[in-house]
Tab-separated table of C-alpha atoms and ligand atoms in Angstrom:
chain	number	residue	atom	x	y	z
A	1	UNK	CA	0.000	0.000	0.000
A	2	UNK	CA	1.126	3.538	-0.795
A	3	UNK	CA	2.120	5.928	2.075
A	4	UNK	CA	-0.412	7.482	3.901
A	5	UNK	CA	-1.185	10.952	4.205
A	6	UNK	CA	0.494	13.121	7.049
A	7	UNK	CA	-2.312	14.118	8.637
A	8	UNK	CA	-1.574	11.459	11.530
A	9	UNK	CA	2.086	13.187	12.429
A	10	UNK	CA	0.328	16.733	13.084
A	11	UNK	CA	1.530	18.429	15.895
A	12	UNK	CA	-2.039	18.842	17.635
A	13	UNK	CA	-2.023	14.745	18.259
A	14	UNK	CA	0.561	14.043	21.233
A	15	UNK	CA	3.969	13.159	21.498
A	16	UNK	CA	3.006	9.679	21.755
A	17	UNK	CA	0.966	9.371	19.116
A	18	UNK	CA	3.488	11.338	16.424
A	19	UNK	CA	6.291	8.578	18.002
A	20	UNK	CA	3.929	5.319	16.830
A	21	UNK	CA	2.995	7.283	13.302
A	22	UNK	CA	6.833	8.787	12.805
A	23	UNK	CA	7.671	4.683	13.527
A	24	UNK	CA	5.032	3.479	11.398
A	25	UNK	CA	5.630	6.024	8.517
A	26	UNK	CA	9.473	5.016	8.759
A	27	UNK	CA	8.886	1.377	8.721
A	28	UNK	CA	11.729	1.067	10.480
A	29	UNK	CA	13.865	3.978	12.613
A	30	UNK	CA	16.285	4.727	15.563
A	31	UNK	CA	15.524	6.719	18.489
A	32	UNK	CA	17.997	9.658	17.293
A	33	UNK	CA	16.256	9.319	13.739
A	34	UNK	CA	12.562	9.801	15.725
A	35	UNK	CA	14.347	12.514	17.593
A	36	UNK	CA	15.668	14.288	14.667
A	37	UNK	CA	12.274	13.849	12.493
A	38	UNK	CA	9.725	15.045	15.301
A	39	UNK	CA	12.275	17.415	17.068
A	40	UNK	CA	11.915	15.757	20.242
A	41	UNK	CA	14.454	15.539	23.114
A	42	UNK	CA	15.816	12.073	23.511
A	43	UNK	CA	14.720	11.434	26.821
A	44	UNK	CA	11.180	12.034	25.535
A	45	UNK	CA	11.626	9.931	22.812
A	46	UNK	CA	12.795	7.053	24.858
A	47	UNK	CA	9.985	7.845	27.331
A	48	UNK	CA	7.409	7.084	24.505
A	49	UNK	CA	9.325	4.565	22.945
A	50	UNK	CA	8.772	2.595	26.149
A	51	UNK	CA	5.468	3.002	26.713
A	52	UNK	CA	4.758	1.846	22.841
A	53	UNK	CA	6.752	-1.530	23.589
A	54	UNK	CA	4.329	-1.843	27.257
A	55	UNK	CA	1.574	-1.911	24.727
A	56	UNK	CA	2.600	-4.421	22.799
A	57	UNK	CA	2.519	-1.908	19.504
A	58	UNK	CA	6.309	-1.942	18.706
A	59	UNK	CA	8.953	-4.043	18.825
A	60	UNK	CA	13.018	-3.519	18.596
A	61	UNK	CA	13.031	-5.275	14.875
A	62	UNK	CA	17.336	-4.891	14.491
A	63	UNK	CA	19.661	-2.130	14.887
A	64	UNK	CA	21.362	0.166	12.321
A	65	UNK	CA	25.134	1.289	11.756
A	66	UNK	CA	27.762	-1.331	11.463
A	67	UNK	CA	30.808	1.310	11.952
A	68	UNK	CA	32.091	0.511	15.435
A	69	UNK	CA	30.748	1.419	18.866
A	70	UNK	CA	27.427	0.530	19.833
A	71	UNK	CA	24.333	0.104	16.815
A	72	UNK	CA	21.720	1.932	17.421
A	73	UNK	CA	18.603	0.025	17.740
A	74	UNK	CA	15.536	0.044	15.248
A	75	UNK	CA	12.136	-0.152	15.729
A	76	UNK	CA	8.878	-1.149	14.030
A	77	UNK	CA	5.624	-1.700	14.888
A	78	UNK	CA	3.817	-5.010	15.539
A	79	UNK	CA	1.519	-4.575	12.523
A	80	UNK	CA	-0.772	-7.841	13.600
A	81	UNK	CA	-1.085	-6.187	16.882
A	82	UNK	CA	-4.238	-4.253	15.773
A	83	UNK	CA	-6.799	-5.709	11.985
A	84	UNK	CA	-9.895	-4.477	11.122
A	85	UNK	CA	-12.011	-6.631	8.434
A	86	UNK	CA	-13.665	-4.906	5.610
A	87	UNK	CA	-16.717	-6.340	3.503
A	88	UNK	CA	-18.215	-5.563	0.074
A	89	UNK	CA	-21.508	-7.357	-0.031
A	90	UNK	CA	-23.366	-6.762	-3.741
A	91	UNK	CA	-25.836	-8.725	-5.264
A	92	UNK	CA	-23.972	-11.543	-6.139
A	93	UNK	CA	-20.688	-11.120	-4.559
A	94	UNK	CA	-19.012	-11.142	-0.864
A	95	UNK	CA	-15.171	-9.645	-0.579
A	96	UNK	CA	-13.934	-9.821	2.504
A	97	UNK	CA	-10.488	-8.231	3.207
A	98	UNK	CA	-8.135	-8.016	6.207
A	99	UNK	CA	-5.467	-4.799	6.949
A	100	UNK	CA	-3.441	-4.877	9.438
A	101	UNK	CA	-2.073	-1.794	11.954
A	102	UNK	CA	-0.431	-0.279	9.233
A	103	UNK	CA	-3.595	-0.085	6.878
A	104	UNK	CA	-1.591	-2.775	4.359
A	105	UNK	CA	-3.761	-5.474	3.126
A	106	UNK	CA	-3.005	-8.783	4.485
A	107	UNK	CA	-6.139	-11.261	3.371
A	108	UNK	CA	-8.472	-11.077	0.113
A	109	UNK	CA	-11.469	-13.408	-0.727
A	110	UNK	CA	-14.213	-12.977	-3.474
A	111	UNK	CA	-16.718	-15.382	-3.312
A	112	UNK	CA	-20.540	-15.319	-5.296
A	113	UNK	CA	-22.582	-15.359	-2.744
A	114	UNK	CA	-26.190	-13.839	-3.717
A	115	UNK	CA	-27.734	-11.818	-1.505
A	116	UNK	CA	-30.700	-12.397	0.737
A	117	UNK	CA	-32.066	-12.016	4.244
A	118	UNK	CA	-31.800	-15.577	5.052
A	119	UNK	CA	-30.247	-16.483	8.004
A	120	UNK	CA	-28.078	-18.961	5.986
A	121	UNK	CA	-26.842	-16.006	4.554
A	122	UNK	CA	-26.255	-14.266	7.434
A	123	UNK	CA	-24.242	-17.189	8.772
A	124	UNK	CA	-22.076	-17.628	5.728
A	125	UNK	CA	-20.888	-14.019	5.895
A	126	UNK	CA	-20.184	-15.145	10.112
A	127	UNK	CA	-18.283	-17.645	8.252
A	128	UNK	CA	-16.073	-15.751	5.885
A	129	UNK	CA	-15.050	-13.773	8.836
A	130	UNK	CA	-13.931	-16.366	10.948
A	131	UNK	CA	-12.205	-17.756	8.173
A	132	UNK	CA	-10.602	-14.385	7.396
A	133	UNK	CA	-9.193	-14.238	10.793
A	134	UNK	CA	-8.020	-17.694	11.201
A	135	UNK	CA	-6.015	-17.963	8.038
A	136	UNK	CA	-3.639	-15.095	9.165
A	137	UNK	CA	-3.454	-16.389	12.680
A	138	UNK	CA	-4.468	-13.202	14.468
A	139	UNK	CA	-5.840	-13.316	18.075
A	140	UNK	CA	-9.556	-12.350	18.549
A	141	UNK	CA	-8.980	-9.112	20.901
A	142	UNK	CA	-6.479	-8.056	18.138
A	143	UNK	CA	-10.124	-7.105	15.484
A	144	UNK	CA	-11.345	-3.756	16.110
A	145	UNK	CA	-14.419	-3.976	14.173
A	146	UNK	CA	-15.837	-5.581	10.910
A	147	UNK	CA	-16.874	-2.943	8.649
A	148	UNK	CA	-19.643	-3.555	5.484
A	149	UNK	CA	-20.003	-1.762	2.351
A	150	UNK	CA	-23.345	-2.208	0.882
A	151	UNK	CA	-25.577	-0.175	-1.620
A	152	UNK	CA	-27.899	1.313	0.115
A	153	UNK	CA	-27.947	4.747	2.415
A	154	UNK	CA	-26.501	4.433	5.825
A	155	UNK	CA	-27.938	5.997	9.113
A	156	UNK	CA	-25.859	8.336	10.946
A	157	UNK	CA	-25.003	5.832	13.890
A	158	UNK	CA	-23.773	3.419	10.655
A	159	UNK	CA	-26.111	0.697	12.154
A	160	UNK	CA	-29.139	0.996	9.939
A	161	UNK	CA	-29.778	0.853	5.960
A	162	UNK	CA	-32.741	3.571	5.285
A	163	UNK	CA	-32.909	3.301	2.177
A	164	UNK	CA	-31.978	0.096	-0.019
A	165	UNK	CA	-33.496	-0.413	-3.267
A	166	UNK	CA	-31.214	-2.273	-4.891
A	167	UNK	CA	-30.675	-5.002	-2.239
A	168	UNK	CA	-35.096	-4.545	-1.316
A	169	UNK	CA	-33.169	-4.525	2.456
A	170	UNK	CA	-34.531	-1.079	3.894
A	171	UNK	CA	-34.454	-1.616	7.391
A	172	UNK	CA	-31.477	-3.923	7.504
A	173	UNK	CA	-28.907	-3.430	10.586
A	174	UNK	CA	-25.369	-4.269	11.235
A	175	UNK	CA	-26.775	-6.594	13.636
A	176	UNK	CA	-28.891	-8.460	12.242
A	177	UNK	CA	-26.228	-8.694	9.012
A	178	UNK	CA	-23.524	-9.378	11.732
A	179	UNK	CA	-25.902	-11.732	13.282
A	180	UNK	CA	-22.808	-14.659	12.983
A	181	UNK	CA	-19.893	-11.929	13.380
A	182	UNK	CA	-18.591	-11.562	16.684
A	183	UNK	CA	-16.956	-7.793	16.656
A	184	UNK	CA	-18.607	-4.567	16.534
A	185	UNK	CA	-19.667	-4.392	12.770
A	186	UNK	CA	-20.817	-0.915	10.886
A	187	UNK	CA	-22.106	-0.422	7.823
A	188	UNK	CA	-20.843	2.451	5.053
A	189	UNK	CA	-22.471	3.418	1.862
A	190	UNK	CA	-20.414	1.659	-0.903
A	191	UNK	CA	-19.659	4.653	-2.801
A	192	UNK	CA	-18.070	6.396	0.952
A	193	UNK	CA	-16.313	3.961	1.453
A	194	UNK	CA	-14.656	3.662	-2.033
A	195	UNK	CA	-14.073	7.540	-1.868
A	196	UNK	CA	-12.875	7.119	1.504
A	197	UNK	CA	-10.304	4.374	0.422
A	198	UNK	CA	-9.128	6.838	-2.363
A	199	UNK	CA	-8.503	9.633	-0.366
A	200	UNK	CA	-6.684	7.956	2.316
A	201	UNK	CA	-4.157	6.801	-0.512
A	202	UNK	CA	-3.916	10.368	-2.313
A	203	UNK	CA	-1.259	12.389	-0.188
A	204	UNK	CA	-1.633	15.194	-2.155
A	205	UNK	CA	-5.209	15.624	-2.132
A	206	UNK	CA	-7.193	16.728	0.992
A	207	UNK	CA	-10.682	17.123	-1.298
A	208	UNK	CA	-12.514	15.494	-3.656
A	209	UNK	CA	-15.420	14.214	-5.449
A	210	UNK	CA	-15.708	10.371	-6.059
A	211	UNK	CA	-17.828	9.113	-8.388
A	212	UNK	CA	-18.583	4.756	-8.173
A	213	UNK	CA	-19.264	4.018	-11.448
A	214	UNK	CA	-20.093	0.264	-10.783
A	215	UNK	CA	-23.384	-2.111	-11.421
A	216	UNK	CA	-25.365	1.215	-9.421
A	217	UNK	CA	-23.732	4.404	-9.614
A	218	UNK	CA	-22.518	6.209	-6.271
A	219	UNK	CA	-20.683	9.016	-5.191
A	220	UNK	CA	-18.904	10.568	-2.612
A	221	UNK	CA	-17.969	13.918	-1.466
A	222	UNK	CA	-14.687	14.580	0.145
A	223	UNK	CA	-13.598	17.354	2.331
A	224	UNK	CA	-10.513	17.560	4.471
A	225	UNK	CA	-9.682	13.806	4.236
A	226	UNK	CA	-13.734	12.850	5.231
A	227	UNK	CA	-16.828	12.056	3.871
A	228	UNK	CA	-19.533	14.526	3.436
A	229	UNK	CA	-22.448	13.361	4.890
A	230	UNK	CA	-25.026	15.905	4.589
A	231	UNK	CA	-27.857	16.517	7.272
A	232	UNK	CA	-30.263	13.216	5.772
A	233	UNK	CA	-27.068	12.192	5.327
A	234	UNK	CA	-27.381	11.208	1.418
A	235	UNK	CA	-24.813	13.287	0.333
A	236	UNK	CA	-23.417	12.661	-3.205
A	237	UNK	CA	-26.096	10.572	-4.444
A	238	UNK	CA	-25.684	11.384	-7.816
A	239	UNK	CA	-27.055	8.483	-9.758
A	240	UNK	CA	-30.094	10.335	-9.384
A	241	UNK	CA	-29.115	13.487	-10.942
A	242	UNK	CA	-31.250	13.649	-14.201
A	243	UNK	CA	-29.184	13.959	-17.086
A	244	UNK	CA	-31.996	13.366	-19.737
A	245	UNK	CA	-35.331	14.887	-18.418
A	246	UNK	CA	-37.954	12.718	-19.594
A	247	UNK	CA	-35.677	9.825	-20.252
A	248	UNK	CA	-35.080	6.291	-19.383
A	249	UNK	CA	-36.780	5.062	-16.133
A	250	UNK	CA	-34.481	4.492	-13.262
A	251	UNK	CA	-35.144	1.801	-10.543
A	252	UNK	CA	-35.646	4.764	-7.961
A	253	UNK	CA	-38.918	5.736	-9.858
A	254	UNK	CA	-37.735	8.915	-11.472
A	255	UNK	CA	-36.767	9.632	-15.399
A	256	UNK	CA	-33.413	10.634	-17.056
A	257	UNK	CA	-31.578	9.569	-14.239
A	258	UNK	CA	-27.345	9.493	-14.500
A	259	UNK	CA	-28.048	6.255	-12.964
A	260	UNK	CA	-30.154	4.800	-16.260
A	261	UNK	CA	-26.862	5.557	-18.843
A	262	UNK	CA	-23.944	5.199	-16.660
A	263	UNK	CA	-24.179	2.445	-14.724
A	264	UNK	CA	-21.385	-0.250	-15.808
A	265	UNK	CA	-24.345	-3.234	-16.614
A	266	UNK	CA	-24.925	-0.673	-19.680
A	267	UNK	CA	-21.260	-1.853	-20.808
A	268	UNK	CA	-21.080	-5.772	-19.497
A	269	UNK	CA	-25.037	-6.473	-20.419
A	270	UNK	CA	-23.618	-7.075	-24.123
A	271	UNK	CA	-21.250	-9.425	-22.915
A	272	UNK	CA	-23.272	-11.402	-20.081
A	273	UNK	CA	-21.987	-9.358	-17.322
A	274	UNK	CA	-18.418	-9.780	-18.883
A	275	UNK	CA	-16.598	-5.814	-18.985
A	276	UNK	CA	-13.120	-7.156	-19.900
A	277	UNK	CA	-15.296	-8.567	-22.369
A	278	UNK	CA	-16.778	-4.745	-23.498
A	279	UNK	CA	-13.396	-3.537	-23.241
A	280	UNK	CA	-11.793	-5.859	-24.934
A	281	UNK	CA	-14.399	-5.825	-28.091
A	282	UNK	CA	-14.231	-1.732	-28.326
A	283	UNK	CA	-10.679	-2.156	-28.503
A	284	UNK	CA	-10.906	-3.923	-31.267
A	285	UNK	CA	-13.307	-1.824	-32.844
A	286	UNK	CA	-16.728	-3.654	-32.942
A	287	UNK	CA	-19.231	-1.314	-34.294
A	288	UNK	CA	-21.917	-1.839	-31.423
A	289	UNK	CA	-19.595	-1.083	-28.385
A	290	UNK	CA	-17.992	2.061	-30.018
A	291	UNK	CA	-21.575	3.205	-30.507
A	292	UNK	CA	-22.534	2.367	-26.747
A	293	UNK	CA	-19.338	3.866	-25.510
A	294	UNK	CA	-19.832	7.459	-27.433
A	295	UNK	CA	-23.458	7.323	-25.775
A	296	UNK	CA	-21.735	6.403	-22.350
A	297	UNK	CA	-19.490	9.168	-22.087
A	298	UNK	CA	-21.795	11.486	-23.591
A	299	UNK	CA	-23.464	10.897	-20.097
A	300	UNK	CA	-20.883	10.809	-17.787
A	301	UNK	CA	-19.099	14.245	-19.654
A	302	UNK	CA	-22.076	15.773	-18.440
A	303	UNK	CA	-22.047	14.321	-15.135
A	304	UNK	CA	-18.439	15.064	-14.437
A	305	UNK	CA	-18.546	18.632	-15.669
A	306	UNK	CA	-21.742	18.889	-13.222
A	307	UNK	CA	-19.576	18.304	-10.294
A	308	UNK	CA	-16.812	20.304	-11.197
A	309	UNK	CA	-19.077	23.386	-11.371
A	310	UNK	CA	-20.691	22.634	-8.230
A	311	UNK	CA	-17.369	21.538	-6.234
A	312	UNK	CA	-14.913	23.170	-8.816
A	313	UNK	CA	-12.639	19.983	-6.669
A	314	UNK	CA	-10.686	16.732	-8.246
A	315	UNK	CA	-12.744	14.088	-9.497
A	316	UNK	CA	-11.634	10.706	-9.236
A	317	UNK	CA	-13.630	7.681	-11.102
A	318	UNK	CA	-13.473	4.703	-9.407
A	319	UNK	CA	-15.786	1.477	-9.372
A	320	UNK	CA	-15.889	-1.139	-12.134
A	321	UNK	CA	-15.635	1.495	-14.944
A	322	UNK	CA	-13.161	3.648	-13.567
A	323	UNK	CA	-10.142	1.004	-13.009
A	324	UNK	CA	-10.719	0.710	-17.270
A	325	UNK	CA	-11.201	4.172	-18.035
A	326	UNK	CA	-7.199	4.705	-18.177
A	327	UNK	CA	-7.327	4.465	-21.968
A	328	UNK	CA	-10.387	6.692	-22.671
A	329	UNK	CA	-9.483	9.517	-20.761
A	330	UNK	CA	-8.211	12.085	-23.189
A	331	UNK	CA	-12.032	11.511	-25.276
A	332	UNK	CA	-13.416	12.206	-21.517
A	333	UNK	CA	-11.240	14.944	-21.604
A	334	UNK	CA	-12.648	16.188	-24.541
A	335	UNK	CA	-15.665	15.749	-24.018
A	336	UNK	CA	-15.739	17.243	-20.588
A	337	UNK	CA	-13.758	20.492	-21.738
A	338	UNK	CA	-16.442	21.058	-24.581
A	339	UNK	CA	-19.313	21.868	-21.569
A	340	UNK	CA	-17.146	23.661	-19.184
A	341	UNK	CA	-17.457	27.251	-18.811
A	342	UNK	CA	-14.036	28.481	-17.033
A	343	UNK	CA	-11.617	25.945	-18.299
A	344	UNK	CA	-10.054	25.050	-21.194
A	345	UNK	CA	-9.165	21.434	-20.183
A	346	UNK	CA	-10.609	18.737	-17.976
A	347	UNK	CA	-7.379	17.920	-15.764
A	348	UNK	CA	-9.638	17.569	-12.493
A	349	UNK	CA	-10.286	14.394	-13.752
A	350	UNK	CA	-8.695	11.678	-12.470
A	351	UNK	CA	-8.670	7.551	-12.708
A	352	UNK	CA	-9.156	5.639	-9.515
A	353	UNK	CA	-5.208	4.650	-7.476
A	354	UNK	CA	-7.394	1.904	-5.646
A	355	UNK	CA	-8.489	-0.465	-8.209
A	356	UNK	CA	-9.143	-3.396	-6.441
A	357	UNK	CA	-11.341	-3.856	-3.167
A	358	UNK	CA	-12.030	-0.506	-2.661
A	359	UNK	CA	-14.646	-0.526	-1.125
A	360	UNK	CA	-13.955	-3.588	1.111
A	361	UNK	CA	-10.915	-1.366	1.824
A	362	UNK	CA	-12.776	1.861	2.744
A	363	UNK	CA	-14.629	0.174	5.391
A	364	UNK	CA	-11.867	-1.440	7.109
A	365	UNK	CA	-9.386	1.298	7.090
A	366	UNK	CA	-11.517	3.783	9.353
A	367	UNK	CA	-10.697	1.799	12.254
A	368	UNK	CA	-7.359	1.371	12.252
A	369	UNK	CA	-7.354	5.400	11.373
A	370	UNK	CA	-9.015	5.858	14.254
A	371	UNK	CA	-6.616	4.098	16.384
A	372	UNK	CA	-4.087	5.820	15.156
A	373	UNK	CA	-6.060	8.969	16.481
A	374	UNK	CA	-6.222	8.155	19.837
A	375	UNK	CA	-2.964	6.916	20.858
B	1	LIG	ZN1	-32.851	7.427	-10.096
């Protein structure tokens, strides 16, 4: 995984806590190294140093020098100390992932697994857990929390789904989907925790807007290294901006929704839910994708200039679209430029770093940020 952002080595976090992140930053690092990086006295450093090793959250992992006199020691942190489990739960599909203390990713599984509110279902995601956890030999009290991406609207508290079309699950909680789990479990709207994931591995971005262009369409709106919420909180729901009014019904009830033209089934429907398979035959040049693909980005130009007006931020497309859209960016571009008022290019736009698990990933990593918080 890519470096983190700084934001964890700020100076209004104490000395403590900059000692663990300077350490877990570094990798690996001497005391006179910590001392030099966080301008701290030595004494201080040790002083924190120690009480990190009485926790059990680093560990002397060799020494450094080899010139004489005595080598200076090094230190690391225990990185299985602390894991928090992430899960992407879709129609069809269950990822579970597992990162460790230092937010790297240590366990993957996909597995179809269709959705319903059966308990067997329920039990098979207990399951996948326990499995998770076992294969990378990590005590129990070591698992913060499971966290679940779904796609559906998340309460405030994370506990309840208040709206869920897609799934027909309004009303679902973390408890009765972590009915088999035994941690604390919280839910995050898919296209959060994607964003959320994205931000957390952009150093040089503190804002954006994310747009999950996946089998539903989702966004997410970034400030200051967080998600948006909004006061319903249904920030960023942007598959239901109309981009055609009096168009194509969408599943939410309304017409001409970005939703109906964007979403990535548009693409993989030719192909039997296949999108290499899209991909692959525009490529090559078949007639019928190249016409679906002008009438795709049509759309999304629209949608993407939309945002930049309102936000005037980065945008960053993710979801299964995004990690192909590499390729096609400078017709995006194009596109994109043509409706923009202020700008004669469209180099907000951006292509997804996280292109894998993302959202598995964005609802694992906020608890091992927030541990990082309150050391
Ligand atoms: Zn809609």
């Amino acid at each position: 995984m890519q470096k983190e952002s700084n934001i964890y080595l700020d100076l209004k976090y104490g000395n403590r806590n900059r000692v663990f992140n300077q350490i877990r930053e570094a990798g690996s690092i001497s005391s006179s190294a910590l001392s030099y990086e966080l301008q701290l006295s030595r004494p201080t450093i040790k002083q924190n140093v120690d009480e990190l090793m009485g926790m059990g959250l680093i560990y002397e992992s060799g020494t450094f020098g080899h010139t004489g006199g005595r080598r200076a020691k090094a230190y690391s942190i225990v990185k299985k100390n602390k894991v928090a489990v992430g899960i992407d739960l879709t129609k069809n599909h269950v990822t579970t992932i597992v990162i460790d203390l230092s937010g790297d990713l240590i366990y993957e599984k996909r597995v179809r697994l269709a959705f319903s509110q059966e308990d067997n279902y329920k039990r098979e995601l207990g399951r996948l857990v326990e499995e998770a956890i076992k294969a990378q030999d990590i005590e129990n009290d070591a698992v913060m929390g499971v966290g679940i991406a779904v796609p559906g609207l998340i309460t405030e508290d994370q506990q309840k789904v208040f709206y869920g079309e897609i799934l027909k699950f309004t009303g679902m909680t973390a408890e009765e989907l972590g009915k088999y789990i035994p941690y604390p479990c919280r839910l995050y709207n898919d296209a959060d925790a994607g964003g959320y994931a994205e931000i957390s591995q952009s150093e040089e971005l503190t804002d954006a807007f994310y747009i999950s262009l996946s089998n539903n369409i989702g966004g997410s709106i970034l400030i200051d290294h967080k998600v948006y919420k909004g006061e319903s909180p249904r920030s960023g729901e942007i598959g239901h901006m109309t981009v055609l009014p009096g168009g194509g019904e969408c599943y939410c009830g309304q017409q001409g929704c970005f939703e109906v033209y964007c979403n990535a089934t548009i693409l993989s429907g030719q192909y039997e839910g296949d999108l290499a398979m899209f991909f692959q035959q525009l490529d090559e040049g078949e007639e019928k994708c190249r016409a679906i693909w002008k009438e795709y980005l049509h759309y999304l130009s629209i949608a993407v200039n939309n945002i930049r007006m309102l936000f005037d931020c980065k945008v960053i497309l993710g979801g299964y679209v995004g990690a192909h859209l590499e390729k096609y960016m400078d017709e995006l571009k194009r596109l994109a430029t043509e409706r923009n008022t202020f700008e004669d290019n469209a180099d907000y736009l951006r292509v997804c770093k996280v292109k894998k698990d993302a959202l598995a990933l964005g609802s694992a990593l906020p608890f091992i940020h927030e541990f990082w918080k309150t050391l």
